[in-house]
Short mmCIF file of N, CA and C in Angstrom, two decimals:
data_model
loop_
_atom_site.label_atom_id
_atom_site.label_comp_id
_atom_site.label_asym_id
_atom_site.label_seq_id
_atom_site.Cartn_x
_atom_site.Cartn_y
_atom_site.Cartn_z
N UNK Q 263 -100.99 -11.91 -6.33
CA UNK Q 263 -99.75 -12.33 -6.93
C UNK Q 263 -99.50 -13.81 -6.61
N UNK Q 264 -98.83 -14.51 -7.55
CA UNK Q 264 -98.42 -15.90 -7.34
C UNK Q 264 -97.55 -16.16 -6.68
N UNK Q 265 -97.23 -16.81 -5.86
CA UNK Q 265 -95.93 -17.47 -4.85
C UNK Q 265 -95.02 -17.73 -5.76
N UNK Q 266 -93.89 -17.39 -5.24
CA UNK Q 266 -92.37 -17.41 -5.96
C UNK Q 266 -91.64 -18.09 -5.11
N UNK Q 267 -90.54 -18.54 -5.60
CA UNK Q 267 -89.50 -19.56 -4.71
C UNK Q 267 -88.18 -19.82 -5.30
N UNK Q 268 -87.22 -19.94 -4.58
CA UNK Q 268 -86.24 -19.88 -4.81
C UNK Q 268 -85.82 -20.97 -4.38
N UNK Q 269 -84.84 -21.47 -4.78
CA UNK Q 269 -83.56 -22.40 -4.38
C UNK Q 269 -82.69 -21.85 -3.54
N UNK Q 270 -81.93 -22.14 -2.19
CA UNK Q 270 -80.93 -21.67 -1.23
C UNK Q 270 -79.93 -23.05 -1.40
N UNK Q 271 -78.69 -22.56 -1.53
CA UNK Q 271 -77.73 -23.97 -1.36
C UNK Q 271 -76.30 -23.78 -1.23
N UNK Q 272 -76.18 -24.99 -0.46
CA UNK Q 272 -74.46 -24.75 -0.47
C UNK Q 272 -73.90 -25.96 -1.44
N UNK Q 273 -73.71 -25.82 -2.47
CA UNK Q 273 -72.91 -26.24 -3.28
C UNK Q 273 -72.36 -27.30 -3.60
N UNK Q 274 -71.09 -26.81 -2.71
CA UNK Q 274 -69.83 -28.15 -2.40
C UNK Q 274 -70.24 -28.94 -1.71
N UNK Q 275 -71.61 -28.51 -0.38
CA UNK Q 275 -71.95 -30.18 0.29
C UNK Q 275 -72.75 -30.56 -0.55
N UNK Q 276 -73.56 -30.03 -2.07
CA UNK Q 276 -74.56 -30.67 -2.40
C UNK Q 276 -75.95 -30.79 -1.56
N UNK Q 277 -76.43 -29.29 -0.89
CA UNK Q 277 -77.52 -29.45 0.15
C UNK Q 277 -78.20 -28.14 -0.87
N UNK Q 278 -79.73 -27.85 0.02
CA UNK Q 278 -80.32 -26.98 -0.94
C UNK Q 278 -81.74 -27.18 -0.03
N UNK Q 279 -82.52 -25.71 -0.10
CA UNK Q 279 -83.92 -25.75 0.28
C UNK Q 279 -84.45 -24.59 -0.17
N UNK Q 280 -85.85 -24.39 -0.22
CA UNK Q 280 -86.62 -23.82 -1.07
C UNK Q 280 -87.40 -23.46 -0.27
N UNK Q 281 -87.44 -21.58 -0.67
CA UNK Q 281 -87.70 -20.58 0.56
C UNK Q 281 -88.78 -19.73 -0.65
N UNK Q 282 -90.30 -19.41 0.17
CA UNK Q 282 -91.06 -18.76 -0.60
C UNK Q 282 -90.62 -17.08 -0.38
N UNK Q 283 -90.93 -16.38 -1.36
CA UNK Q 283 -90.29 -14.87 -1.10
C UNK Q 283 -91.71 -14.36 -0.51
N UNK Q 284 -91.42 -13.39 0.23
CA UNK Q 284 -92.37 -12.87 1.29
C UNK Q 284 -92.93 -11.26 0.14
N UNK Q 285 -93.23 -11.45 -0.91
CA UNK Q 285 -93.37 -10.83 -2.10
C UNK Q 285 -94.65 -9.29 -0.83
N UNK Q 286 -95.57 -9.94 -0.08
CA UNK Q 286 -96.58 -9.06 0.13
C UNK Q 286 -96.31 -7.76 1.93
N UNK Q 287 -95.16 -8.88 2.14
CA UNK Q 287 -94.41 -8.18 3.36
C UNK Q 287 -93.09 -7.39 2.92
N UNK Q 288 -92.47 -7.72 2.27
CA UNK Q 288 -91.21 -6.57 1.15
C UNK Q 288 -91.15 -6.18 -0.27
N UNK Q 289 -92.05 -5.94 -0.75
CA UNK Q 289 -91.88 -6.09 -1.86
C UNK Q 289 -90.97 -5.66 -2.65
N UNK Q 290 -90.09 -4.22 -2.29
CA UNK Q 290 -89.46 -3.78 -3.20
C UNK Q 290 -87.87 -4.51 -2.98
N UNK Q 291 -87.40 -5.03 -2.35
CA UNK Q 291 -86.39 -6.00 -1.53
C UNK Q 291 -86.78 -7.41 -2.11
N UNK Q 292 -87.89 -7.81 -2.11
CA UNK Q 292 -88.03 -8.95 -3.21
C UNK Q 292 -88.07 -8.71 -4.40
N UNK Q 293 -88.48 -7.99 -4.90
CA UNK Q 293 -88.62 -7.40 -6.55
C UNK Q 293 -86.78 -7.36 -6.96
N UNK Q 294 -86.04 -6.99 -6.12
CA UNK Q 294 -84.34 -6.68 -6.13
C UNK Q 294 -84.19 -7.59 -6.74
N UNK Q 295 -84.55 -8.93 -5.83
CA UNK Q 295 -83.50 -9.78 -5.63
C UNK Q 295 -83.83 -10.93 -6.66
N UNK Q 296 -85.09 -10.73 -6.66
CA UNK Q 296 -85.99 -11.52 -7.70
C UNK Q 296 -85.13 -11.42 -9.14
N UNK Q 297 -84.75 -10.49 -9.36
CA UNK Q 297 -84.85 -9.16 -11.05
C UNK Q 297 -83.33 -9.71 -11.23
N UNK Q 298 -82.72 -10.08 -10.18
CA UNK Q 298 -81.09 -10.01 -10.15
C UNK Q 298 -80.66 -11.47 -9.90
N UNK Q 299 -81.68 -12.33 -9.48
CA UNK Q 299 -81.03 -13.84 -9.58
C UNK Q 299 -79.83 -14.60 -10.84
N UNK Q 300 -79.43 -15.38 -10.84
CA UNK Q 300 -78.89 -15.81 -9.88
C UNK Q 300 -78.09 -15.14 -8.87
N UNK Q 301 -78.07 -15.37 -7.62
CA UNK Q 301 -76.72 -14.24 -6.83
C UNK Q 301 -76.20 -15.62 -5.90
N UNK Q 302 -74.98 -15.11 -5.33
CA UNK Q 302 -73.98 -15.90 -4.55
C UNK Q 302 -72.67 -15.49 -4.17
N UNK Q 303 -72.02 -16.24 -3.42
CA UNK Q 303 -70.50 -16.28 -3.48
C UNK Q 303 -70.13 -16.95 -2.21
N UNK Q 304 -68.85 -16.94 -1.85
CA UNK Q 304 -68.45 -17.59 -0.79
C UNK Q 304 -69.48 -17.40 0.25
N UNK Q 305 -69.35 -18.23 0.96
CA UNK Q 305 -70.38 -18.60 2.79
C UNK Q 305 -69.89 -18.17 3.47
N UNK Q 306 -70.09 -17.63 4.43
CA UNK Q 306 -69.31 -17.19 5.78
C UNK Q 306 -70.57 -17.68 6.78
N UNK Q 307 -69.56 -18.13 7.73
CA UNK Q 307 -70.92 -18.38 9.68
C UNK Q 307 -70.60 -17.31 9.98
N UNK Q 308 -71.76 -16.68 10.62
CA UNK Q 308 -71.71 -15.62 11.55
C UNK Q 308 -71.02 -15.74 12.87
N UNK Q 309 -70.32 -14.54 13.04
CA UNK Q 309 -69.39 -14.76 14.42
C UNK Q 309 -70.77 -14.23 15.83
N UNK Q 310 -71.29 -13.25 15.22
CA UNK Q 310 -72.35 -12.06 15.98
C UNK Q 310 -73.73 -13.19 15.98
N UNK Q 311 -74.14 -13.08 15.34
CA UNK Q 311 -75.70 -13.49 15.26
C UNK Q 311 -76.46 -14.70 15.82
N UNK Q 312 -75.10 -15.70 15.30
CA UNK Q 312 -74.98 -17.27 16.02
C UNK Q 312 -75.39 -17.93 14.94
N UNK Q 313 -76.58 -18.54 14.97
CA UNK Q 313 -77.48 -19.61 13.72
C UNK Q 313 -77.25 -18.52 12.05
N UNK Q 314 -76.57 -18.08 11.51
CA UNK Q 314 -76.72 -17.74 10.30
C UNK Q 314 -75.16 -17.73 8.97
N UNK Q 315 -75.86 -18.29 8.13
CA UNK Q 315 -74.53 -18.26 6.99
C UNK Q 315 -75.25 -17.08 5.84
N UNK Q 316 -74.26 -16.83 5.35
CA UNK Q 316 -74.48 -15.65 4.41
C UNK Q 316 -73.06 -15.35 3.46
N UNK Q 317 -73.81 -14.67 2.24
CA UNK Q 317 -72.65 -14.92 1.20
C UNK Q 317 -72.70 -12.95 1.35
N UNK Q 318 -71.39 -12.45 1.00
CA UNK Q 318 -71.39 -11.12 0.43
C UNK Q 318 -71.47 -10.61 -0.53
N UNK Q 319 -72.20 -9.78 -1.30
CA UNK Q 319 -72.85 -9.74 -3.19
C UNK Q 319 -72.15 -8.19 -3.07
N UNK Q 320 -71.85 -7.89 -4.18
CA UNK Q 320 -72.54 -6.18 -4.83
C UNK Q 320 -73.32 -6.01 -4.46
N UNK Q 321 -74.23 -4.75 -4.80
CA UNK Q 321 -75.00 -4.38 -4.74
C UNK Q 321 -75.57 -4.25 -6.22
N UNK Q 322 -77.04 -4.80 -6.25
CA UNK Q 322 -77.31 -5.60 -7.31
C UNK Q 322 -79.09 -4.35 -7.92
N UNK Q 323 -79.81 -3.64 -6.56
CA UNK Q 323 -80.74 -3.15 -7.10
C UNK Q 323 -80.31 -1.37 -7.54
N UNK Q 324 -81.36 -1.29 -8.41
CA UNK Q 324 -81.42 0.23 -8.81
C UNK Q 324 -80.85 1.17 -7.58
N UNK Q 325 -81.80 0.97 -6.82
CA UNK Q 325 -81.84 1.61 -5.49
C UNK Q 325 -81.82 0.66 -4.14
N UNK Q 326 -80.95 0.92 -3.17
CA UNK Q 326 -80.88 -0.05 -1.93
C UNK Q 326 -82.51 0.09 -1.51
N UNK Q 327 -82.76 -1.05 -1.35
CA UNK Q 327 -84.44 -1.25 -0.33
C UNK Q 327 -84.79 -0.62 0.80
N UNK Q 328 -85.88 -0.34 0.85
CA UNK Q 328 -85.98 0.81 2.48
C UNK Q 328 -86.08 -0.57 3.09
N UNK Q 329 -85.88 -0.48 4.78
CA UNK Q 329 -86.09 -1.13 5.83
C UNK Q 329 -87.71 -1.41 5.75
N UNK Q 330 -88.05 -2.56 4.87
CA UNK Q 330 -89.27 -2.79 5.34
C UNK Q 330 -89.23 -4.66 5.76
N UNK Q 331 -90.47 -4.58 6.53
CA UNK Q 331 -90.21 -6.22 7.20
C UNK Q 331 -89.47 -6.73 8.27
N UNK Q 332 -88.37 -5.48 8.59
CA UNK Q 332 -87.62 -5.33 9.38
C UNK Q 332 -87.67 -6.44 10.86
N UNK Q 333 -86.07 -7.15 11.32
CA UNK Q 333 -86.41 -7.72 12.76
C UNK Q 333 -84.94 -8.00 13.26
N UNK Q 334 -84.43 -7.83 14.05
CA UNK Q 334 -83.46 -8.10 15.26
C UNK Q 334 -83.28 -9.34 15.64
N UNK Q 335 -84.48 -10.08 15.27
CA UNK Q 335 -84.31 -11.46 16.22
C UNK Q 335 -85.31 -12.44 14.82
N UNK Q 336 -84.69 -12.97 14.18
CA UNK Q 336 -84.80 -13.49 13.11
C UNK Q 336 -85.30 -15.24 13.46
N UNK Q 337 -86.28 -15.41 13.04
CA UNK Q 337 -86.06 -17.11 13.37
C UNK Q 337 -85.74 -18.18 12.30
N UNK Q 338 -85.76 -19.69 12.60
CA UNK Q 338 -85.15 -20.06 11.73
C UNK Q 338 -86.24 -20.25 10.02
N UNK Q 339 -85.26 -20.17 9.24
CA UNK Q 339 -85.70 -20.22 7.78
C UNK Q 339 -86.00 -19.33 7.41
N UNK Q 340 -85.70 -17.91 7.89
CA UNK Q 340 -85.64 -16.64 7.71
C UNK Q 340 -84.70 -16.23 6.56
N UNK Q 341 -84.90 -15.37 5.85
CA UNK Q 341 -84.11 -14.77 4.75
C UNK Q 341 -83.96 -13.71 5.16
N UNK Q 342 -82.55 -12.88 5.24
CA UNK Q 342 -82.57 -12.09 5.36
C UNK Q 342 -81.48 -10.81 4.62
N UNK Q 343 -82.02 -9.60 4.07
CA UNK Q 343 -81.07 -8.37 3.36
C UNK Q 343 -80.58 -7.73 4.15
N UNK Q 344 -78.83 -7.32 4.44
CA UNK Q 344 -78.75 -6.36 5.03
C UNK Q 344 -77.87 -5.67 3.82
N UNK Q 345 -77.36 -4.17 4.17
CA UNK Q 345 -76.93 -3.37 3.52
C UNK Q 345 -75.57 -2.68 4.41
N UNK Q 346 -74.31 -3.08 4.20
CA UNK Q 346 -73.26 -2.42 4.50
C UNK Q 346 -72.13 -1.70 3.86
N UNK Q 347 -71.79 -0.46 4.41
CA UNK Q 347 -70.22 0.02 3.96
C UNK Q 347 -69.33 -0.97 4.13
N UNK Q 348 -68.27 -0.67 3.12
CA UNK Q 348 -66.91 -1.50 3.01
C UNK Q 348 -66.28 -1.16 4.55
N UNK Q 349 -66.62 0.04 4.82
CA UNK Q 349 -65.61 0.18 6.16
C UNK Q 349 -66.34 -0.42 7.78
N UNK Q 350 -67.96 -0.89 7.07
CA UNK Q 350 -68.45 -1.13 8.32
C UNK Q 350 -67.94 -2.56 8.45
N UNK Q 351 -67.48 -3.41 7.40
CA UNK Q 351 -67.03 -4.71 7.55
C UNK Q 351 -65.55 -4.83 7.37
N UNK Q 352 -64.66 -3.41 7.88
CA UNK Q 352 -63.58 -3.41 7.06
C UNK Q 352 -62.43 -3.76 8.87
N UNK Q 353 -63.72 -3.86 10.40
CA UNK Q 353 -62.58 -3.79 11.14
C UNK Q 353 -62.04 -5.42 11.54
N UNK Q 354 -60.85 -5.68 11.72
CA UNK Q 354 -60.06 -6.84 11.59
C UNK Q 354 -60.76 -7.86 12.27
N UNK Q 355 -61.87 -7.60 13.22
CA UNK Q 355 -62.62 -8.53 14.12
C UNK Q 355 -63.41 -9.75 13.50
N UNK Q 356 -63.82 -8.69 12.40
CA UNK Q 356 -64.98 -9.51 11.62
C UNK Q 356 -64.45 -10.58 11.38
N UNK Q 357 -62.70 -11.10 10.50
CA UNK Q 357 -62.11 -11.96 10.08
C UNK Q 357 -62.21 -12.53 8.56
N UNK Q 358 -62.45 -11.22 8.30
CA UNK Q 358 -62.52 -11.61 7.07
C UNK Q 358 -61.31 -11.36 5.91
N UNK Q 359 -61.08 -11.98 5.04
CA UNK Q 359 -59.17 -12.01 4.65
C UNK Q 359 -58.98 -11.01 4.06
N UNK Q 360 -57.83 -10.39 4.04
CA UNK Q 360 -57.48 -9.15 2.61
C UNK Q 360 -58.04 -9.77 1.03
N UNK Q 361 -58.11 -10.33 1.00
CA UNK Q 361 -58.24 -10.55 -0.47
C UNK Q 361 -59.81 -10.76 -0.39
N UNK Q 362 -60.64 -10.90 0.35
CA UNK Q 362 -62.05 -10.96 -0.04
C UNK Q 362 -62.40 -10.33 -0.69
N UNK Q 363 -63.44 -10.84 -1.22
CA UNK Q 363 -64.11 -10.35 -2.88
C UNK Q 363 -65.02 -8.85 -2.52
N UNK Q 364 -65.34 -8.66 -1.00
CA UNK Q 364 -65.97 -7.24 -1.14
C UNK Q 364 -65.33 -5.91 -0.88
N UNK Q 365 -64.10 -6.32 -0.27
CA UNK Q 365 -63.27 -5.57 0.04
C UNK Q 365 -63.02 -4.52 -1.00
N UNK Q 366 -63.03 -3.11 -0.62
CA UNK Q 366 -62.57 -2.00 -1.51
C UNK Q 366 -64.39 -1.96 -2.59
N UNK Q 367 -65.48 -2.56 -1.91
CA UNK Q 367 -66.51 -2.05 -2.50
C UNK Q 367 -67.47 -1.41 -1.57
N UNK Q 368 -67.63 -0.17 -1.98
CA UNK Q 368 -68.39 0.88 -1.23
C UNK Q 368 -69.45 0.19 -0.69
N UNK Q 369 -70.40 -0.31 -1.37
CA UNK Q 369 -71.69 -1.00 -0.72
C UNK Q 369 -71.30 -2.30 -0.58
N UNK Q 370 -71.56 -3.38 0.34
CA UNK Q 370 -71.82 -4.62 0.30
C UNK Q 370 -73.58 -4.74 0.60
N UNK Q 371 -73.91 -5.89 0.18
CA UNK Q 371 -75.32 -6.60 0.48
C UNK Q 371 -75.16 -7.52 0.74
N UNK Q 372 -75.50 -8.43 1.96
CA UNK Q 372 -75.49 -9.27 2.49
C UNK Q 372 -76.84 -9.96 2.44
N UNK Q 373 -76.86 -11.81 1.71
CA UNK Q 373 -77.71 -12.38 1.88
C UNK Q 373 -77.67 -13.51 2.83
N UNK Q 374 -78.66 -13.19 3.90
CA UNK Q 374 -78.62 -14.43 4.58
C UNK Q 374 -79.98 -15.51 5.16
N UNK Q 375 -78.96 -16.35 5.74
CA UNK Q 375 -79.91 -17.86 5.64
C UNK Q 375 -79.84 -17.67 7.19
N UNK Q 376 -80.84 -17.78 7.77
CA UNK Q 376 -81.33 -18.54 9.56
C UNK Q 376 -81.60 -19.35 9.54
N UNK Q 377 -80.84 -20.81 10.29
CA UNK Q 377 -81.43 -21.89 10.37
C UNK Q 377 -81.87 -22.67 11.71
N UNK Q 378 -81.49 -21.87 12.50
CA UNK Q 378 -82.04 -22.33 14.40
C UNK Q 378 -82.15 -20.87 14.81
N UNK Q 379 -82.85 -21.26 16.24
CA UNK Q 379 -83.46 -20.02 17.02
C UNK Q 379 -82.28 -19.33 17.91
N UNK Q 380 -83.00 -18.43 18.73
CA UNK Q 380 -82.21 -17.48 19.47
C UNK Q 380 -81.02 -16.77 18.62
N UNK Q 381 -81.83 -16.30 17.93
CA UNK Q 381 -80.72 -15.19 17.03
C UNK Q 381 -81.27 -14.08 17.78
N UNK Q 382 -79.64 -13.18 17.40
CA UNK Q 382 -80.11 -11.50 18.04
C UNK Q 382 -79.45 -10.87 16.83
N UNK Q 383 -80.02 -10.15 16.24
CA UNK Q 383 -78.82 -9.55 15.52
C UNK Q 383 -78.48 -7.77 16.03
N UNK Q 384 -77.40 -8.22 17.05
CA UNK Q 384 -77.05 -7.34 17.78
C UNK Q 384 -75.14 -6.86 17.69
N UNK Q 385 -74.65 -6.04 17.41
CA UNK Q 385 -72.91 -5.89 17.27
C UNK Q 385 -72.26 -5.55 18.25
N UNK Q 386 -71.32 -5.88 18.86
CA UNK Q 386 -70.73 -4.87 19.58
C UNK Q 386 -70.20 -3.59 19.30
N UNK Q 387 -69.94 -3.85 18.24
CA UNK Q 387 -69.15 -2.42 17.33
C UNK Q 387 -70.27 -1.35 16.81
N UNK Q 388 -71.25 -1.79 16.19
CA UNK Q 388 -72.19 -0.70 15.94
C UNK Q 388 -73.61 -0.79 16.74
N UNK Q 389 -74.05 -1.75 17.63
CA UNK Q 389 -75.41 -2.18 18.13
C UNK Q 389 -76.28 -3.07 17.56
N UNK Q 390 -77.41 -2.05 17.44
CA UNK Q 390 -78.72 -3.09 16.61
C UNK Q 390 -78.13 -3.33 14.90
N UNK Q 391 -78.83 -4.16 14.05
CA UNK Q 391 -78.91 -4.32 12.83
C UNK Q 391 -79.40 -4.82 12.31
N UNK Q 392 -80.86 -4.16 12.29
CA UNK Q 392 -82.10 -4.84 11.69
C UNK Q 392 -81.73 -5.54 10.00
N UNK Q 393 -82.45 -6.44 10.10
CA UNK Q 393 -82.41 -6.55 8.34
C UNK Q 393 -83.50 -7.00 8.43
N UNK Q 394 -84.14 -6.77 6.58
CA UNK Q 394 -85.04 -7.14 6.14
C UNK Q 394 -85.50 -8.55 5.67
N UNK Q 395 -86.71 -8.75 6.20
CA UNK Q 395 -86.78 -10.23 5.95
C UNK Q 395 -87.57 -10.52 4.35
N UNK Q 396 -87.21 -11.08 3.54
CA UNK Q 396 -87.80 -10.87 2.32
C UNK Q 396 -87.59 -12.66 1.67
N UNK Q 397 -87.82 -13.65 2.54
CA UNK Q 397 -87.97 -14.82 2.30
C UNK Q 397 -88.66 -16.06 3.61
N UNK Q 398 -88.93 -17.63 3.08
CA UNK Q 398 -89.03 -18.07 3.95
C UNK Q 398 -88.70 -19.37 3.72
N UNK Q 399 -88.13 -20.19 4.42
CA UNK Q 399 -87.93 -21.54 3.79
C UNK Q 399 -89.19 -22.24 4.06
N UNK Q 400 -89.63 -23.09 2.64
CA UNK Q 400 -90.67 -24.08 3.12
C UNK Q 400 -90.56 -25.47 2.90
N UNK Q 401 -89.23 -25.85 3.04
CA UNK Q 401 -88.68 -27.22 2.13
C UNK Q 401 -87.20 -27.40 2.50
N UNK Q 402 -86.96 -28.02 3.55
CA UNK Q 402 -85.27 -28.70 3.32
C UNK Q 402 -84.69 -28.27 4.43
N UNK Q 403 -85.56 -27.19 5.38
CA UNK Q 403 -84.76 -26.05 6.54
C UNK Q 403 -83.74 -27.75 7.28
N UNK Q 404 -84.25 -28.65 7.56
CA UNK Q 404 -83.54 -29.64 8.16
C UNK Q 404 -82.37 -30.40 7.64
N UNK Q 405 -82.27 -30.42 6.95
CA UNK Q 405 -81.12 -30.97 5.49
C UNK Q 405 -79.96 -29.27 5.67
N UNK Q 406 -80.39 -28.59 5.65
CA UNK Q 406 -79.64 -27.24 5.41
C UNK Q 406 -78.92 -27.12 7.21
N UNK Q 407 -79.88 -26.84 7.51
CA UNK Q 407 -79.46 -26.69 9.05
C UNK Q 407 -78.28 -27.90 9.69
N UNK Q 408 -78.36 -28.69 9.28
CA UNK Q 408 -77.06 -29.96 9.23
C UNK Q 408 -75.91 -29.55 8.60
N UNK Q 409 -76.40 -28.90 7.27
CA UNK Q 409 -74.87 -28.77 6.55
C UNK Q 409 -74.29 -27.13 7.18
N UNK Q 410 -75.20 -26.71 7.76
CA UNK Q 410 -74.78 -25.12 8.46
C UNK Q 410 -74.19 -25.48 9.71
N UNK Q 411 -74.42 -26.26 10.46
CA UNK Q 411 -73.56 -26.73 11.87
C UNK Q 411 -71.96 -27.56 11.16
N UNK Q 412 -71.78 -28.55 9.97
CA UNK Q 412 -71.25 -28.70 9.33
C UNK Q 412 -70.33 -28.07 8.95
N UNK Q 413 -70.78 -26.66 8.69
CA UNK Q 413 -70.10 -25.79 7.94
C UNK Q 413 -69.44 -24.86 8.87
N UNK Q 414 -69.91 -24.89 10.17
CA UNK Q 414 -69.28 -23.85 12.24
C UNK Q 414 -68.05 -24.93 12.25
N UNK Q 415 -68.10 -26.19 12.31
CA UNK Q 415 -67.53 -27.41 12.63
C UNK Q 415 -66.51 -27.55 11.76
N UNK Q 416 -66.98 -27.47 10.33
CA UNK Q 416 -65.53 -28.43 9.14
C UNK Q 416 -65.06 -27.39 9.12
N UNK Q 417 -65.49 -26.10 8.79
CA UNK Q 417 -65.12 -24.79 8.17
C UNK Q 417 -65.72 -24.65 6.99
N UNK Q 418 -65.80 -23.47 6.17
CA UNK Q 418 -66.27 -22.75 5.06
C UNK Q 418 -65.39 -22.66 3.80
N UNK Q 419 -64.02 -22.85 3.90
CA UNK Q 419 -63.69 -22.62 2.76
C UNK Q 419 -64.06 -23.57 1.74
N UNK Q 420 -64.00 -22.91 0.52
CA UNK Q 420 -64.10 -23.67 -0.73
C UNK Q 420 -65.78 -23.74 -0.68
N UNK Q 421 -66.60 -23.04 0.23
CA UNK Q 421 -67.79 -23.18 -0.04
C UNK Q 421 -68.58 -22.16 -0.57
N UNK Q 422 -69.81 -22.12 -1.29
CA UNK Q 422 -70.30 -20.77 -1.56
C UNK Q 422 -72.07 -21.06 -1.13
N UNK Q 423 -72.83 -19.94 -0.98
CA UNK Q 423 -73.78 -20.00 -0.97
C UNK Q 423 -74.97 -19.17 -2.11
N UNK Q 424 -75.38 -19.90 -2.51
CA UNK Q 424 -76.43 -19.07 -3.87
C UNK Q 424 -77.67 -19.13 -3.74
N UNK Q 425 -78.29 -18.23 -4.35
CA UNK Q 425 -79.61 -18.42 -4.47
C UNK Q 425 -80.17 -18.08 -6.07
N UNK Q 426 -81.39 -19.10 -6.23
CA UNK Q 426 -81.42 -19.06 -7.81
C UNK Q 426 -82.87 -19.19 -7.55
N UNK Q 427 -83.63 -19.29 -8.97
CA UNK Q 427 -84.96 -19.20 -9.19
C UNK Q 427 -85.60 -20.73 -8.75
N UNK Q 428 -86.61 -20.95 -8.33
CA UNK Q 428 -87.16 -22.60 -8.20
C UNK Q 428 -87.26 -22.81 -9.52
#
């Protein structure tokens, strides 16, 4: 199969890098996300994980992806799928507002971006939470990783994060 690639970006700073999909390590989690591009929406920093921004989607495939590719400790330029209930993101800690766009939807899917090391992706509230890794950045991780400390620092609103076809 041919290498595929995507565009990752935040928008409003005008930043962006280009992550090959790990097509032969997930395939059916890349095939999703591939089939369903463009996807996006607001950015959020992780409070838990440390190094990661991520937008909250629908749920976009036929069928949610099995856990394949799976890792806890993600490094940077990592892509990563997770899969949550509305109620697993529904307790007040997380901080996320009443009016957010996933709120009152049974599934969320979470896409996210790693851009520095020592990630755990570990909860206090539920434990482990593997996600699937089904990308890689090969272009820009340094340009991005600026506007993601940027984005801990200025704040997030008014920002979104997308991902589209190269």
């Amino acid at each position: 199969m041919v290498d595929r690639f995507i565009e990752v970006s935040l928008d409003k700073r005008g930043v962006s890098c280009t992550a090959r999909l790990l097509d032969d390590r997930a395939p059916v989690t890349c095939k999703a996300v591939w089939d369903a591009l463009p996807l996006g929406g607001d950015v959020y920093h992780a409070k838990y994980a440390r190094n990661e921004i991520y937008a909250l989607v629908p749920p976009f495939a036929p069928e949610e992806p099995p856990l394949e590719n799976p890792t806890v400790t993600p490094i940077p330029g990592d892509l990563c799928y997770f899969t949550f209930s509305e109620t697993q993101l529904g307790t007040a800690s997380y901080g996320y507002e009443s009016q957010a766009e996933h709120r009152g939807r049974a599934t969320v899917v979470d896409l996210a971006l790693f851009y520095e090391r020592n990630n755990l992706l570990i909860n206090g509230d539920a434990g482990w939470v593997p996600g699937i890794v089904w990308g890689s950045v090969v272009d820009g991780l340094d340009r991005m990783a600026d506007a993601c400390q940027d984005l801990w620092r200025a704040g997030a609103l008014g920002e979104t994060l997308n991902f589209r076809r190269a």
